[in-house]
Amino acid sequence: MPRALFRSLAVGLFLVALSGGIAPAVAAVGLTVTTPYPSVSVQPGATLTMTVTVSVRQPARVGLSVAGLPQGWRAQLTGGGNEIHAVYVRPGSPVDVTLTVEVPKAARGTRNLAVIGSAGGEQSRLALQLDVASSAGGSAALASDYPSLQGSADQDFKFNLTLSNDTPQQLTYGMQAQGPSGWTVSVQPSGEANAASVTVDAHGTQRLEVTATAPSDATAGQYPISVAVASGQYQATADLTAIVTGKVQMQFSTPDQRLNTTANAGSVSDLQVVVLNNGTTPLRNVTLSGSGPSEWKVTFEPATVDLVAPNDSATATAHITPSNSAVAGDYSVSLSARADGADESMDIRVTVETPPIWGLLGIGLIVATLAGMVWVFRRFGRR
């Protein structure tokens, strides 16, 4: 080829290149699909979850798929709460997706599968190795710090449990708690209200809280509470006991709820009182006492009541004696009832009245005066 022609061809190619006739090389996406745990152990019938990270050097839409899945196995990729098939990734901002694999109960041995990412003609293959145990190994267990708690019916019983996942994989356990009829029982992970399940790492533990509330009318006694957790074939139970000592509650009043009476100075006035047991445990050693103004006397018959059963009552008579010097008017007398674990009192308004004898004496004095005046007028009126 003549030199002049060669030079002309070279110049032409150069000009074409400058004008954009030859496309520049496409920048590589730099796609990688990774996970920190590419080889894991899994139990037959379990569901395995792992995090897969997708990163790039150039912005790209990355398609994702799972390859090599054995027959009968199921897998899906999720992100943002949805099943996904692709992600958009920017440099320096890797995207995490979750791979979930359902292992059949009959699966055994080692299984190899892969998560494949594709973008811009590039492909990244993440190889995974799942070692399925030849038999269902490991176990779950529940242990309680204090399996029996004691308290009154008006307080909550709070138990602390430890859930142990002695398996080579992370498991999510459903939780249930049950108590006697009328009881309210709940179980949740420590610090997590209203959670219905808990996830425990392989060979890890998780603290659980069980709260049991007795009905208001629960009587003293022992009440069984059962807690169960389950994740597939792994199950564990714990038996707890709430010992109710009973609720002490006493009402002290009069039969008609009236808190007033009348009395005469120096004379005994009787007032009926009632001790009512509104609690769930017997009232024991009920002592009745009272006090009034200076030189007043207050006694009870009987002064003590040995036992008042739940929903039962006992009556007594308060003997109230005002002082001999008490003048007519209203006075306050305090009556009280004390039992083991209970203390109630009430104030009674006592109206002191003028004794009838003084009225009779007054009438007699008036009659005598009138009679005297009649006698005087008759004797001296004629003069």
Short mmCIF file of C-alpha atoms in Angstrom, two decimals:
data_model
loop_
_atom_site.label_atom_id
_atom_site.label_comp_id
_atom_site.label_asym_id
_atom_site.label_seq_id
_atom_site.Cartn_x
_atom_site.Cartn_y
_atom_site.Cartn_z
CA MET A 1 0.00 0.00 0.00
CA PRO A 2 1.45 3.38 -1.00
CA ARG A 3 2.47 5.53 1.87
CA ALA A 4 0.17 8.36 0.80
CA LEU A 5 -2.86 6.06 0.89
CA PHE A 6 -1.91 4.65 4.28
CA ARG A 7 -1.54 8.11 5.71
CA SER A 8 -4.91 9.15 4.33
CA LEU A 9 -6.58 6.08 5.89
CA ALA A 10 -4.98 6.72 9.24
CA VAL A 11 -6.06 10.37 9.25
CA GLY A 12 -9.60 9.32 8.30
CA LEU A 13 -9.83 6.82 11.13
CA PHE A 14 -8.54 9.42 13.54
CA LEU A 15 -11.17 11.94 12.42
CA VAL A 16 -13.93 9.33 12.72
CA ALA A 17 -12.81 8.57 16.24
CA LEU A 18 -12.85 12.25 17.13
CA SER A 19 -16.34 12.65 15.74
CA GLY A 20 -17.72 9.80 17.86
CA GLY A 21 -17.91 7.24 15.14
CA ILE A 22 -16.17 4.67 17.40
CA ALA A 23 -17.90 4.09 20.83
CA PRO A 24 -15.71 4.31 23.93
CA ALA A 25 -15.38 1.30 26.24
CA VAL A 26 -18.36 0.79 28.66
CA ALA A 27 -17.41 1.22 32.32
CA ALA A 28 -17.69 -1.97 34.37
CA VAL A 29 -20.53 -2.14 36.94
CA GLY A 30 -18.29 -3.80 39.50
CA LEU A 31 -21.08 -6.04 40.84
CA THR A 32 -20.57 -8.22 43.91
CA VAL A 33 -23.07 -10.36 45.87
CA THR A 34 -21.81 -11.46 49.29
CA THR A 35 -22.81 -12.79 52.70
CA PRO A 36 -20.74 -13.11 55.87
CA TYR A 37 -21.93 -16.71 56.40
CA PRO A 38 -21.73 -18.70 53.14
CA SER A 39 -21.73 -22.10 54.88
CA VAL A 40 -24.25 -22.91 57.62
CA SER A 41 -25.78 -25.88 59.41
CA VAL A 42 -29.54 -26.34 59.29
CA GLN A 43 -32.02 -28.81 60.70
CA PRO A 44 -34.56 -30.78 58.64
CA GLY A 45 -37.90 -29.01 58.48
CA ALA A 46 -36.44 -25.68 59.57
CA THR A 47 -36.59 -22.28 57.87
CA LEU A 48 -33.23 -20.64 57.30
CA THR A 49 -32.81 -16.89 56.94
CA MET A 50 -29.63 -15.05 55.99
CA THR A 51 -28.63 -11.58 54.84
CA VAL A 52 -27.26 -11.10 51.30
CA THR A 53 -25.48 -7.84 50.42
CA VAL A 54 -25.41 -6.39 46.88
CA SER A 55 -22.80 -3.70 46.04
CA VAL A 56 -21.59 -1.95 42.85
CA ARG A 57 -18.98 0.53 41.62
CA GLN A 58 -21.42 2.11 39.15
CA PRO A 59 -25.17 2.76 39.67
CA ALA A 60 -27.13 -0.22 38.36
CA ARG A 61 -30.35 -2.18 38.50
CA VAL A 62 -29.35 -5.63 39.68
CA GLY A 63 -31.54 -8.63 38.94
CA LEU A 64 -31.50 -11.36 41.60
CA SER A 65 -32.37 -15.04 41.49
CA VAL A 66 -31.71 -18.29 43.39
CA ALA A 67 -30.15 -21.19 41.48
CA GLY A 68 -29.49 -24.82 42.31
CA LEU A 69 -32.45 -25.19 44.66
CA PRO A 70 -33.04 -28.92 45.34
CA GLN A 71 -36.42 -30.42 44.55
CA GLY A 72 -38.95 -29.84 47.32
CA TRP A 73 -37.04 -26.88 48.73
CA ARG A 74 -38.45 -23.34 48.66
CA ALA A 75 -36.56 -20.04 48.65
CA GLN A 76 -37.37 -16.38 48.26
CA LEU A 77 -35.61 -13.04 48.43
CA THR A 78 -37.32 -10.23 50.37
CA GLY A 79 -36.68 -6.58 51.02
CA GLY A 80 -38.79 -3.84 52.51
CA GLY A 81 -41.31 -6.45 53.60
CA ASN A 82 -41.93 -7.71 50.04
CA GLU A 83 -40.67 -10.50 47.81
CA ILE A 84 -38.21 -8.98 45.34
CA HIS A 85 -36.48 -9.93 42.07
CA ALA A 86 -34.23 -6.89 41.57
CA VAL A 87 -32.65 -4.01 43.48
CA TYR A 88 -31.27 -0.63 42.48
CA VAL A 89 -27.82 -0.05 43.95
CA ARG A 90 -25.58 3.02 44.08
CA PRO A 91 -21.81 3.09 44.71
CA GLY A 92 -21.01 3.25 48.41
CA SER A 93 -24.56 2.29 49.39
CA PRO A 94 -24.81 -1.52 49.40
CA VAL A 95 -28.30 -3.01 49.60
CA ASP A 96 -29.15 -5.85 52.03
CA VAL A 97 -31.79 -8.39 51.08
CA THR A 98 -33.02 -11.39 53.05
CA LEU A 99 -32.79 -14.92 51.70
CA THR A 100 -35.28 -17.36 53.23
CA VAL A 101 -34.91 -21.09 52.57
CA GLU A 102 -37.47 -23.68 53.69
CA VAL A 103 -35.80 -27.03 54.26
CA PRO A 104 -37.98 -30.16 53.82
CA LYS A 105 -38.24 -32.51 56.80
CA ALA A 106 -36.81 -35.35 54.70
CA ALA A 107 -33.73 -33.37 53.59
CA ARG A 108 -30.33 -34.77 54.54
CA GLY A 109 -26.69 -34.15 53.68
CA THR A 110 -24.96 -31.17 52.08
CA ARG A 111 -26.81 -28.99 49.57
CA ASN A 112 -25.25 -26.30 47.36
CA LEU A 113 -27.20 -23.39 45.92
CA ALA A 114 -26.39 -19.88 44.76
CA VAL A 115 -27.75 -16.35 44.71
CA ILE A 116 -27.03 -14.79 41.31
CA GLY A 117 -26.90 -11.07 40.61
CA SER A 118 -26.94 -9.70 37.04
CA ALA A 119 -26.38 -6.13 35.83
CA GLY A 120 -24.97 -4.58 32.63
CA GLY A 121 -23.85 -7.89 31.22
CA GLU A 122 -22.01 -8.71 34.46
CA GLN A 123 -22.88 -11.51 36.82
CA SER A 124 -21.92 -12.23 40.42
CA ARG A 125 -22.56 -15.67 41.87
CA LEU A 126 -22.75 -16.18 45.63
CA ALA A 127 -22.20 -19.88 46.37
CA LEU A 128 -23.92 -21.20 49.51
CA GLN A 129 -23.42 -24.50 51.29
CA LEU A 130 -26.14 -25.85 53.59
CA ASP A 131 -25.25 -28.80 55.78
CA VAL A 132 -28.48 -30.57 56.72
CA ALA A 133 -28.11 -32.70 59.84
CA SER A 134 -28.64 -36.41 59.36
CA SER A 135 -31.04 -36.30 62.33
CA ALA A 136 -32.84 -33.58 64.18
CA GLY A 137 -30.20 -32.44 66.64
CA GLY A 138 -30.38 -29.85 69.39
CA SER A 139 -33.29 -28.87 71.57
CA ALA A 140 -35.21 -25.99 73.13
CA ALA A 141 -35.63 -25.48 76.87
CA LEU A 142 -37.44 -23.15 79.26
CA ALA A 143 -36.13 -22.49 82.77
CA SER A 144 -37.65 -20.27 85.46
CA ASP A 145 -35.78 -18.25 88.07
CA TYR A 146 -38.59 -18.81 90.58
CA PRO A 147 -41.29 -21.27 89.45
CA SER A 148 -43.54 -20.39 92.43
CA LEU A 149 -44.55 -16.89 93.55
CA GLN A 150 -46.75 -15.89 96.47
CA GLY A 151 -48.91 -12.79 96.83
CA SER A 152 -52.40 -11.41 97.33
CA ALA A 153 -55.13 -11.59 94.72
CA ASP A 154 -54.95 -7.86 93.96
CA GLN A 155 -51.33 -7.92 92.73
CA ASP A 156 -49.70 -9.21 89.54
CA PHE A 157 -47.51 -12.31 89.59
CA LYS A 158 -44.39 -11.72 87.42
CA PHE A 159 -42.22 -14.70 86.45
CA ASN A 160 -38.87 -14.53 84.61
CA LEU A 161 -37.94 -17.37 82.23
CA THR A 162 -34.90 -18.18 80.09
CA LEU A 163 -35.49 -19.70 76.64
CA SER A 164 -32.47 -21.67 75.40
CA ASN A 165 -32.05 -22.52 71.71
CA ASP A 166 -29.57 -25.41 71.75
CA THR A 167 -29.57 -25.89 67.97
CA PRO A 168 -27.04 -24.89 65.28
CA GLN A 169 -29.39 -22.32 63.74
CA GLN A 170 -31.38 -19.22 64.56
CA LEU A 171 -35.02 -20.05 65.33
CA THR A 172 -38.17 -18.00 65.78
CA TYR A 173 -40.41 -19.35 68.55
CA GLY A 174 -44.12 -18.74 69.01
CA MET A 175 -45.13 -18.22 72.64
CA GLN A 176 -48.25 -19.10 74.60
CA ALA A 177 -49.23 -18.84 78.27
CA GLN A 178 -52.33 -20.17 79.97
CA GLY A 179 -53.75 -19.95 83.48
CA PRO A 180 -56.89 -21.02 85.37
CA SER A 181 -60.32 -19.81 84.36
CA GLY A 182 -60.73 -16.10 85.00
CA TRP A 183 -56.99 -15.39 85.09
CA THR A 184 -55.21 -13.10 82.61
CA VAL A 185 -51.81 -14.48 81.61
CA SER A 186 -49.35 -13.09 79.05
CA VAL A 187 -45.78 -13.87 77.92
CA GLN A 188 -43.40 -11.67 75.95
CA PRO A 189 -39.66 -11.15 75.47
CA SER A 190 -38.12 -8.94 78.16
CA GLY A 191 -38.64 -5.31 77.26
CA GLU A 192 -40.93 -6.11 74.30
CA ALA A 193 -44.62 -5.56 75.02
CA ASN A 194 -47.27 -7.43 72.99
CA ALA A 195 -44.75 -9.54 71.02
CA ALA A 196 -46.18 -12.92 69.98
CA SER A 197 -42.87 -14.52 68.93
CA VAL A 198 -39.19 -14.30 69.75
CA THR A 199 -36.07 -15.01 67.65
CA VAL A 200 -33.14 -16.75 69.36
CA ASP A 201 -29.69 -17.20 67.84
CA ALA A 202 -28.09 -20.61 67.46
CA HIS A 203 -26.98 -21.86 70.88
CA GLY A 204 -28.31 -18.60 72.32
CA THR A 205 -30.78 -17.60 75.02
CA GLN A 206 -33.57 -15.07 75.41
CA ARG A 207 -35.25 -13.78 78.57
CA LEU A 208 -39.05 -13.98 78.75
CA GLU A 209 -41.49 -12.30 81.13
CA VAL A 210 -44.74 -13.93 82.23
CA THR A 211 -47.41 -11.78 83.91
CA ALA A 212 -50.39 -13.44 85.62
CA THR A 213 -53.32 -11.46 87.05
CA ALA A 214 -55.87 -13.16 89.28
CA PRO A 215 -59.61 -12.33 89.12
CA SER A 216 -60.86 -10.03 91.86
CA ASP A 217 -62.76 -12.87 93.55
CA ALA A 218 -59.86 -15.35 93.60
CA THR A 219 -59.71 -17.21 96.89
CA ALA A 220 -56.56 -18.29 98.67
CA GLY A 221 -54.87 -21.31 97.12
CA GLN A 222 -52.37 -22.53 94.51
CA TYR A 223 -53.02 -21.86 90.83
CA PRO A 224 -51.09 -23.56 87.98
CA ILE A 225 -49.78 -21.54 85.01
CA SER A 226 -48.27 -23.15 81.90
CA VAL A 227 -45.98 -21.56 79.30
CA ALA A 228 -45.12 -23.14 75.94
CA VAL A 229 -42.82 -22.15 73.06
CA ALA A 230 -42.50 -23.84 69.68
CA SER A 231 -40.50 -23.49 66.47
CA GLY A 232 -41.26 -26.35 64.10
CA GLN A 233 -40.31 -29.56 65.82
CA TYR A 234 -38.60 -27.76 68.69
CA GLN A 235 -40.85 -27.25 71.67
CA ALA A 236 -40.43 -26.46 75.35
CA THR A 237 -42.79 -25.92 78.29
CA ALA A 238 -42.56 -24.53 81.81
CA ASP A 239 -44.95 -25.12 84.71
CA LEU A 240 -45.38 -22.22 87.15
CA THR A 241 -47.45 -21.75 90.31
CA ALA A 242 -49.11 -18.62 91.67
CA ILE A 243 -49.86 -18.96 95.39
CA VAL A 244 -52.68 -16.60 96.31
CA THR A 245 -52.71 -15.69 99.98
CA GLY A 246 -56.07 -13.97 99.64
CA LYS A 247 -57.14 -10.32 99.66
CA VAL A 248 -57.85 -8.79 103.06
CA GLN A 249 -60.73 -6.33 102.85
CA MET A 250 -63.03 -5.29 105.70
CA GLN A 251 -66.06 -3.00 105.88
CA PHE A 252 -67.13 -1.58 109.26
CA SER A 253 -70.49 0.17 109.60
CA THR A 254 -73.97 -0.07 111.11
CA PRO A 255 -76.76 -2.36 109.84
CA ASP A 256 -78.66 0.55 108.21
CA GLN A 257 -75.55 2.62 107.35
CA ARG A 258 -76.69 5.41 109.69
CA LEU A 259 -73.89 7.09 111.60
CA ASN A 260 -75.85 8.84 114.33
CA THR A 261 -77.62 7.93 117.55
CA THR A 262 -79.03 9.54 120.69
CA ALA A 263 -78.08 9.21 124.35
CA ASN A 264 -78.68 10.70 127.79
CA ALA A 265 -76.02 11.99 130.12
CA GLY A 266 -74.85 9.24 132.42
CA SER A 267 -76.99 6.59 130.70
CA VAL A 268 -75.93 3.74 128.39
CA SER A 269 -77.02 3.92 124.75
CA ASP A 270 -76.65 0.82 122.55
CA LEU A 271 -75.63 0.91 118.88
CA GLN A 272 -75.42 -2.13 116.61
CA VAL A 273 -72.28 -2.40 114.41
CA VAL A 274 -71.43 -4.82 111.58
CA VAL A 275 -68.04 -6.18 110.45
CA LEU A 276 -68.30 -7.34 106.80
CA ASN A 277 -65.57 -9.39 105.08
CA ASN A 278 -65.40 -8.23 101.43
CA GLY A 279 -62.06 -9.95 100.82
CA THR A 280 -61.06 -13.43 99.76
CA THR A 281 -59.34 -14.53 102.95
CA PRO A 282 -60.80 -14.85 106.48
CA LEU A 283 -60.61 -11.92 108.87
CA ARG A 284 -58.94 -13.11 112.05
CA ASN A 285 -58.74 -11.62 115.53
CA VAL A 286 -61.08 -8.69 114.92
CA THR A 287 -60.80 -6.27 117.87
CA LEU A 288 -63.46 -3.59 118.46
CA SER A 289 -62.76 -0.39 120.36
CA GLY A 290 -64.03 3.17 120.66
CA SER A 291 -63.36 6.57 122.19
CA GLY A 292 -65.36 9.72 122.87
CA PRO A 293 -65.15 13.01 124.72
CA SER A 294 -63.59 13.24 128.16
CA GLU A 295 -65.24 11.03 130.78
CA TRP A 296 -67.30 9.18 128.16
CA LYS A 297 -67.22 5.40 128.15
CA VAL A 298 -67.36 3.16 125.06
CA THR A 299 -67.36 -0.65 125.27
CA PHE A 300 -68.33 -3.50 122.93
CA GLU A 301 -70.10 -6.80 123.37
CA PRO A 302 -68.36 -8.89 122.16
CA ALA A 303 -65.11 -6.93 122.18
CA THR A 304 -63.36 -9.43 119.86
CA VAL A 305 -64.41 -11.66 116.96
CA ASP A 306 -62.16 -14.63 116.29
CA LEU A 307 -63.05 -15.23 112.63
CA VAL A 308 -65.15 -13.70 109.85
CA ALA A 309 -65.23 -15.82 106.69
CA PRO A 310 -65.12 -14.26 103.18
CA ASN A 311 -68.49 -12.81 102.15
CA ASP A 312 -69.72 -13.20 105.73
CA SER A 313 -70.34 -10.70 108.52
CA ALA A 314 -70.38 -10.43 112.32
CA THR A 315 -72.42 -8.09 114.53
CA ALA A 316 -71.63 -6.52 117.88
CA THR A 317 -73.16 -3.97 120.21
CA ALA A 318 -71.43 -0.72 121.12
CA HIS A 319 -72.34 0.55 124.61
CA ILE A 320 -71.93 4.33 124.62
CA THR A 321 -72.21 6.13 127.95
CA PRO A 322 -71.94 9.95 127.99
CA SER A 323 -70.47 11.58 131.06
CA ASN A 324 -72.84 12.59 133.85
CA SER A 325 -72.02 16.23 133.19
CA ALA A 326 -72.71 16.13 129.46
CA VAL A 327 -75.10 18.87 128.43
CA ALA A 328 -77.56 18.58 125.57
CA GLY A 329 -75.96 18.75 122.13
CA ASP A 330 -74.08 16.77 119.45
CA TYR A 331 -70.87 14.88 120.19
CA SER A 332 -68.50 12.74 118.08
CA VAL A 333 -67.56 9.20 119.05
CA SER A 334 -64.97 7.18 117.08
CA LEU A 335 -65.45 3.42 116.67
CA SER A 336 -62.80 1.15 115.12
CA ALA A 337 -62.32 -2.46 114.09
CA ARG A 338 -58.84 -3.96 113.66
CA ALA A 339 -57.98 -7.36 112.22
CA ASP A 340 -54.82 -9.04 110.92
CA GLY A 341 -54.02 -6.93 107.85
CA ALA A 342 -57.06 -4.64 108.05
CA ASP A 343 -58.05 -1.51 109.99
CA GLU A 344 -61.35 0.37 109.61
CA SER A 345 -63.04 3.08 111.65
CA MET A 346 -66.12 5.31 111.63
CA ASP A 347 -67.28 8.43 113.46
CA ILE A 348 -70.71 8.42 115.11
CA ARG A 349 -72.62 11.61 115.93
CA VAL A 350 -74.20 11.20 119.35
CA THR A 351 -76.95 13.63 120.27
CA VAL A 352 -77.23 14.03 124.04
CA GLU A 353 -80.83 14.78 125.05
CA THR A 354 -82.28 16.13 128.30
CA PRO A 355 -83.31 13.17 130.48
CA PRO A 356 -87.09 12.67 130.81
CA ILE A 357 -86.87 12.97 134.60
CA TRP A 358 -85.91 16.61 134.28
CA GLY A 359 -88.96 17.21 132.12
CA LEU A 360 -91.17 15.57 134.72
CA LEU A 361 -89.55 17.59 137.48
CA GLY A 362 -90.13 20.76 135.48
CA ILE A 363 -93.76 19.91 134.95
CA GLY A 364 -94.11 19.07 138.63
CA LEU A 365 -92.53 22.39 139.56
CA ILE A 366 -94.93 24.26 137.32
CA VAL A 367 -97.90 22.39 138.75
CA ALA A 368 -96.72 23.09 142.28
CA THR A 369 -96.27 26.76 141.50
CA LEU A 370 -99.75 27.05 140.01
CA ALA A 371 -101.25 25.20 142.97
CA GLY A 372 -99.50 27.54 145.35
CA MET A 373 -100.79 30.59 143.55
CA VAL A 374 -104.36 29.23 143.64
CA TRP A 375 -104.06 28.63 147.36
CA VAL A 376 -102.76 32.14 147.94
CA PHE A 377 -105.56 33.75 145.93
CA ARG A 378 -108.19 31.72 147.73
CA ARG A 379 -106.81 32.42 151.16
CA PHE A 380 -106.06 36.08 150.83
CA GLY A 381 -108.24 37.13 147.95
CA ARG A 382 -111.35 37.68 150.14
CA ARG A 383 -109.70 40.20 152.36
#
